[in-house]
Amino acid sequence: MALVLLSGLGGCKLIDQTTFVAAPPPLAALPAAPAHLRGARRPLLVIGADATPDAYAPVLRLAVREAERRDPAVRFDVTAVAPEANPAETDAAEAAALQVMRAIGAGGVAANRILLRVTLDPGVVRREVRVYVR
């Protein structure tokens, strides 16, 4: 008898609060990021080609100190960026990035927490050094 009753319940729907409540309106979709910015990280600091170590040193020290305050084990990616249209600037960008890397190290950051990278970027007109945290 019980088997006959249970087999009849197979087509029944469970009645709960969702049965009587209207479905919520769909959330507005955020516009997609432009293709060249998808997955892009924002740098902690960008140092232009004309900046001298005396000019950027105080700002660099402050940025490094704040990053370490938030995360004492923070790692720094110092990236030399040269324009793709002028790859001859790669050496100058790398030299500038090395100066920035040494300045970070002189501020007390261990060498194993600083990584040097060199890249060509089609969106850059002049060389620059970008400091990222991870």
Short mmCIF file of N, CA, C and O in Angstrom, two decimals, residues 3 26 42 50 52 58 61 63 73-74 84 93 96 115-116 125 127:
data_model
loop_
_atom_site.label_atom_id
_atom_site.label_comp_id
_atom_site.label_asym_id
_atom_site.label_seq_id
_atom_site.Cartn_x
_atom_site.Cartn_y
_atom_site.Cartn_z
N LEU A 3 3.85 1.56 -1.02
CA LEU A 3 4.55 1.67 -2.30
C LEU A 3 3.67 2.33 -3.34
O LEU A 3 4.15 3.16 -4.12
N PRO A 26 16.56 40.57 -12.45
CA PRO A 26 17.95 40.26 -12.79
C PRO A 26 18.85 41.45 -12.43
O PRO A 26 18.45 42.61 -12.52
N ARG A 42 47.09 46.92 -11.61
CA ARG A 42 47.38 48.35 -11.45
C ARG A 42 48.69 48.49 -10.69
O ARG A 42 48.86 47.88 -9.64
N ASP A 50 61.84 60.64 -17.42
CA ASP A 50 62.58 61.84 -17.03
C ASP A 50 62.82 61.95 -15.53
O ASP A 50 63.52 62.85 -15.08
N THR A 52 64.29 61.58 -11.93
CA THR A 52 65.60 61.28 -11.36
C THR A 52 65.40 60.54 -10.03
O THR A 52 64.35 60.68 -9.40
N PRO A 58 61.60 59.81 -2.39
CA PRO A 58 60.68 59.96 -1.24
C PRO A 58 59.32 59.28 -1.47
O PRO A 58 58.78 58.65 -0.57
N ARG A 61 59.84 55.45 -1.25
CA ARG A 61 59.96 55.00 0.15
C ARG A 61 58.60 54.94 0.83
O ARG A 61 58.28 53.98 1.52
N ALA A 63 55.61 54.66 -0.61
CA ALA A 63 54.78 53.60 -1.21
C ALA A 63 55.21 52.22 -0.71
O ALA A 63 54.36 51.38 -0.38
N ALA A 73 54.95 40.63 4.26
CA ALA A 73 55.63 39.71 3.34
C ALA A 73 55.42 40.10 1.88
O ALA A 73 55.61 39.28 0.99
N VAL A 74 55.03 41.34 1.62
CA VAL A 74 54.73 41.77 0.26
C VAL A 74 55.95 41.60 -0.64
O VAL A 74 57.09 41.72 -0.20
N GLU A 84 56.86 49.43 -27.65
CA GLU A 84 57.03 48.36 -28.64
C GLU A 84 57.58 48.92 -29.95
O GLU A 84 58.32 48.25 -30.66
N ALA A 93 65.43 51.46 -20.15
CA ALA A 93 64.34 51.15 -19.22
C ALA A 93 64.81 50.14 -18.18
O ALA A 93 64.50 50.27 -16.99
N ALA A 96 67.02 51.92 -15.62
CA ALA A 96 66.20 52.71 -14.69
C ALA A 96 65.50 51.79 -13.69
O ALA A 96 65.41 52.12 -12.50
N LEU A 115 61.51 41.48 -7.64
CA LEU A 115 61.68 40.79 -8.92
C LEU A 115 61.79 41.84 -10.03
O LEU A 115 61.00 42.78 -10.07
N LEU A 116 62.74 41.66 -10.91
CA LEU A 116 62.94 42.58 -12.04
C LEU A 116 62.37 41.95 -13.30
O LEU A 116 62.62 40.78 -13.60
N VAL A 125 54.46 55.33 -24.95
CA VAL A 125 55.20 56.16 -25.91
C VAL A 125 56.66 56.30 -25.50
O VAL A 125 57.55 56.27 -26.33
N ARG A 127 59.69 55.21 -22.35
CA ARG A 127 59.98 54.18 -21.35
C ARG A 127 59.54 54.63 -19.95
O ARG A 127 59.46 55.82 -19.67
#
